[in-house]
Every structure is written in structure tokens, then in C-alpha cells.
């Protein structure tokens, strides 16, 4: 694994993590304003403020650990894991939340 790609990938992941903080706060506010939320829905939206950004930070740390251990270039696939978390969040908000009537 080339060091320059690890540094660039880690920087991008941390920047995207910061963006996800802002995105989850504004998206959660918009959803809460226009949807009827159950207690579970509220917990999912509230936890997304932490889960979405932390998924980016944790995968950046995992890739750094893999680099220090001398892993192969396939370790870069860890950078794709947070996008699965974001996709699950979007799927949940679009399918399971009921619009306000």
C-alpha cells in the first residue's frame, strides 16, 4: 500500500466524516419536521448524528492499522464500508418513515 494513498484516503475519509455530521443534523431536522416519528424513529435519527460520521473515522483508522501491519492494497476496500451505512440510512428514511398528513 503506497503511503501517499493512505494519507489521501484518510484525509478524504475524515473530511467526509465532518460532512456527515452536518448532513445528518440537517437531514434529521428536515425529516423530524415533515414526518410523524415514533420513539424508535427518533432514536434512529438521533443515533445517526454519531454513527454516520464515526463510520468514516473508524474505517480511516482501520486502513491506517492495515498500513502499519503491511497489508495489501485490498485494504482500501474498507473505505467503501461507510457508504453502505449511508445507504442504509437513506433506505430507512425513504421507506420506513411515514410523511405527516
C-alpha positions as YAML, in Angstrom:
chain: A
units: angstrom
residues:
- id: 1
  name: UNK
  ca: [0.00, 0.00, 0.00]
- id: 2
  name: UNK
  ca: [1.57, 3.30, -1.01]
- id: 3
  name: UNK
  ca: [1.78, 5.80, 1.85]
- id: 4
  name: UNK
  ca: [0.54, 8.73, -0.25]
- id: 5
  name: UNK
  ca: [-2.76, 6.92, -0.99]
- id: 6
  name: UNK
  ca: [-3.21, 6.04, 2.65]
- id: 7
  name: UNK
  ca: [-2.69, 9.69, 3.63]
- id: 8
  name: UNK
  ca: [-5.02, 10.99, 0.91]
- id: 9
  name: UNK
  ca: [-7.66, 8.37, 1.66]
- id: 10
  name: UNK
  ca: [-7.51, 9.07, 5.39]
- id: 11
  name: UNK
  ca: [-7.82, 12.82, 4.81]
- id: 12
  name: UNK
  ca: [-10.81, 12.31, 2.50]
- id: 13
  name: UNK
  ca: [-12.49, 9.94, 4.97]
- id: 14
  name: UNK
  ca: [-12.06, 12.40, 7.84]
- id: 15
  name: UNK
  ca: [-13.37, 15.26, 5.69]
- id: 16
  name: UNK
  ca: [-16.38, 13.17, 4.67]
- id: 17
  name: UNK
  ca: [-16.93, 12.33, 8.33]
- id: 18
  name: UNK
  ca: [-17.15, 16.05, 9.08]
- id: 19
  name: UNK
  ca: [-19.56, 16.48, 6.20]
- id: 20
  name: UNK
  ca: [-21.71, 13.62, 7.51]
- id: 21
  name: UNK
  ca: [-22.08, 15.43, 10.86]
- id: 22
  name: UNK
  ca: [-23.58, 18.42, 9.07]
- id: 23
  name: UNK
  ca: [-25.64, 16.27, 6.68]
- id: 24
  name: UNK
  ca: [-27.12, 14.10, 9.41]
- id: 25
  name: UNK
  ca: [-28.08, 17.11, 11.56]
- id: 26
  name: UNK
  ca: [-29.82, 18.96, 8.73]
- id: 27
  name: UNK
  ca: [-31.40, 15.81, 7.26]
- id: 28
  name: UNK
  ca: [-32.61, 14.74, 10.70]
- id: 29
  name: UNK
  ca: [-34.13, 18.15, 11.31]
- id: 30
  name: UNK
  ca: [-35.90, 18.15, 7.96]
- id: 31
  name: UNK
  ca: [-37.20, 14.64, 8.49]
- id: 32
  name: UNK
  ca: [-38.42, 15.43, 12.01]
- id: 33
  name: UNK
  ca: [-40.24, 18.50, 10.72]
- id: 34
  name: UNK
  ca: [-42.12, 16.71, 7.93]
- id: 35
  name: UNK
  ca: [-42.68, 13.20, 9.30]
- id: 36
  name: UNK
  ca: [-44.54, 11.62, 12.18]
- id: 37
  name: UNK
  ca: [-41.82, 9.96, 14.24]
- id: 38
  name: UNK
  ca: [-42.20, 7.04, 16.59]
- id: 39
  name: UNK
  ca: [-39.85, 6.64, 19.53]
- id: 40
  name: UNK
  ca: [-37.76, 4.17, 17.52]
- id: 41
  name: UNK
  ca: [-37.57, 6.57, 14.54]
- id: 42
  name: UNK
  ca: [-36.39, 9.33, 16.85]
- id: 43
  name: UNK
  ca: [-33.67, 7.07, 18.26]
- id: 44
  name: UNK
  ca: [-32.52, 6.10, 14.76]
- id: 45
  name: UNK
  ca: [-32.29, 9.75, 13.67]
- id: 46
  name: UNK
  ca: [-30.56, 10.78, 16.89]
- id: 47
  name: UNK
  ca: [-28.02, 7.98, 16.69]
- id: 48
  name: UNK
  ca: [-27.29, 8.84, 13.05]
- id: 49
  name: UNK
  ca: [-25.65, 12.06, 14.26]
- id: 50
  name: UNK
  ca: [-22.91, 9.86, 15.72]
- id: 51
  name: UNK
  ca: [-22.99, 6.65, 13.69]
- id: 52
  name: UNK
  ca: [-22.61, 8.15, 10.22]
- id: 53
  name: UNK
  ca: [-19.51, 10.29, 10.99]
- id: 54
  name: UNK
  ca: [-17.94, 7.63, 13.21]
- id: 55
  name: UNK
  ca: [-18.20, 5.05, 10.45]
- id: 56
  name: UNK
  ca: [-15.92, 7.22, 8.30]
- id: 57
  name: UNK
  ca: [-13.46, 7.85, 11.13]
- id: 58
  name: UNK
  ca: [-13.31, 4.19, 12.18]
- id: 59
  name: UNK
  ca: [-12.63, 2.96, 8.65]
- id: 60
  name: UNK
  ca: [-9.86, 5.53, 8.25]
- id: 61
  name: UNK
  ca: [-8.28, 4.17, 11.44]
- id: 62
  name: UNK
  ca: [-8.70, 0.58, 10.21]
- id: 63
  name: UNK
  ca: [-6.89, 1.40, 6.96]
- id: 64
  name: UNK
  ca: [-4.07, 3.07, 8.91]
- id: 65
  name: UNK
  ca: [-3.72, -0.03, 11.08]
- id: 66
  name: UNK
  ca: [-3.65, -2.22, 7.98]
- id: 67
  name: UNK
  ca: [-0.93, 0.01, 6.51]
- id: 68
  name: UNK
  ca: [1.21, -0.28, 9.65]
- id: 69
  name: UNK
  ca: [0.79, -4.06, 9.58]
- id: 70
  name: UNK
  ca: [1.88, -4.19, 5.94]
- id: 71
  name: UNK
  ca: [-1.40, -5.34, 4.40]
- id: 72
  name: UNK
  ca: [-2.11, -5.44, 0.69]
- id: 73
  name: UNK
  ca: [-3.84, -2.85, -1.46]
- id: 74
  name: UNK
  ca: [-7.18, -4.63, -0.94]
- id: 75
  name: UNK
  ca: [-7.34, -2.92, 2.47]
- id: 76
  name: UNK
  ca: [-8.54, 0.18, 0.63]
- id: 77
  name: UNK
  ca: [-11.93, -1.55, 0.29]
- id: 78
  name: UNK
  ca: [-12.54, -0.55, 3.91]
- id: 79
  name: UNK
  ca: [-13.15, 2.97, 2.61]
- id: 80
  name: UNK
  ca: [-16.38, 1.71, 0.99]
- id: 81
  name: UNK
  ca: [-17.97, 0.46, 4.24]
- id: 82
  name: UNK
  ca: [-19.32, 3.86, 5.41]
- id: 83
  name: UNK
  ca: [-21.16, 4.28, 2.12]
- id: 84
  name: UNK
  ca: [-23.11, 1.15, 2.98]
- id: 85
  name: UNK
  ca: [-24.05, 2.74, 6.31]
- id: 86
  name: UNK
  ca: [-25.15, 5.91, 4.49]
- id: 87
  name: UNK
  ca: [-27.17, 3.80, 2.03]
- id: 88
  name: UNK
  ca: [-28.91, 2.03, 4.93]
- id: 89
  name: UNK
  ca: [-29.74, 5.41, 6.49]
- id: 90
  name: UNK
  ca: [-31.19, 6.72, 3.24]
- id: 91
  name: UNK
  ca: [-33.12, 3.49, 2.68]
- id: 92
  name: UNK
  ca: [-34.57, 3.68, 6.18]
- id: 93
  name: UNK
  ca: [-35.62, 7.31, 5.86]
- id: 94
  name: UNK
  ca: [-37.22, 6.84, 2.47]
- id: 95
  name: UNK
  ca: [-39.01, 3.54, 3.09]
- id: 96
  name: UNK
  ca: [-39.93, 3.31, 6.77]
- id: 97
  name: UNK
  ca: [-40.77, 6.87, 7.80]
- id: 98
  name: UNK
  ca: [-44.37, 7.99, 7.30]
- id: 99
  name: UNK
  ca: [-44.96, 11.51, 5.95]
- id: 100
  name: UNK
  ca: [-47.06, 13.87, 8.00]
- id: 101
  name: UNK
  ca: [-50.66, 14.01, 6.83]
...
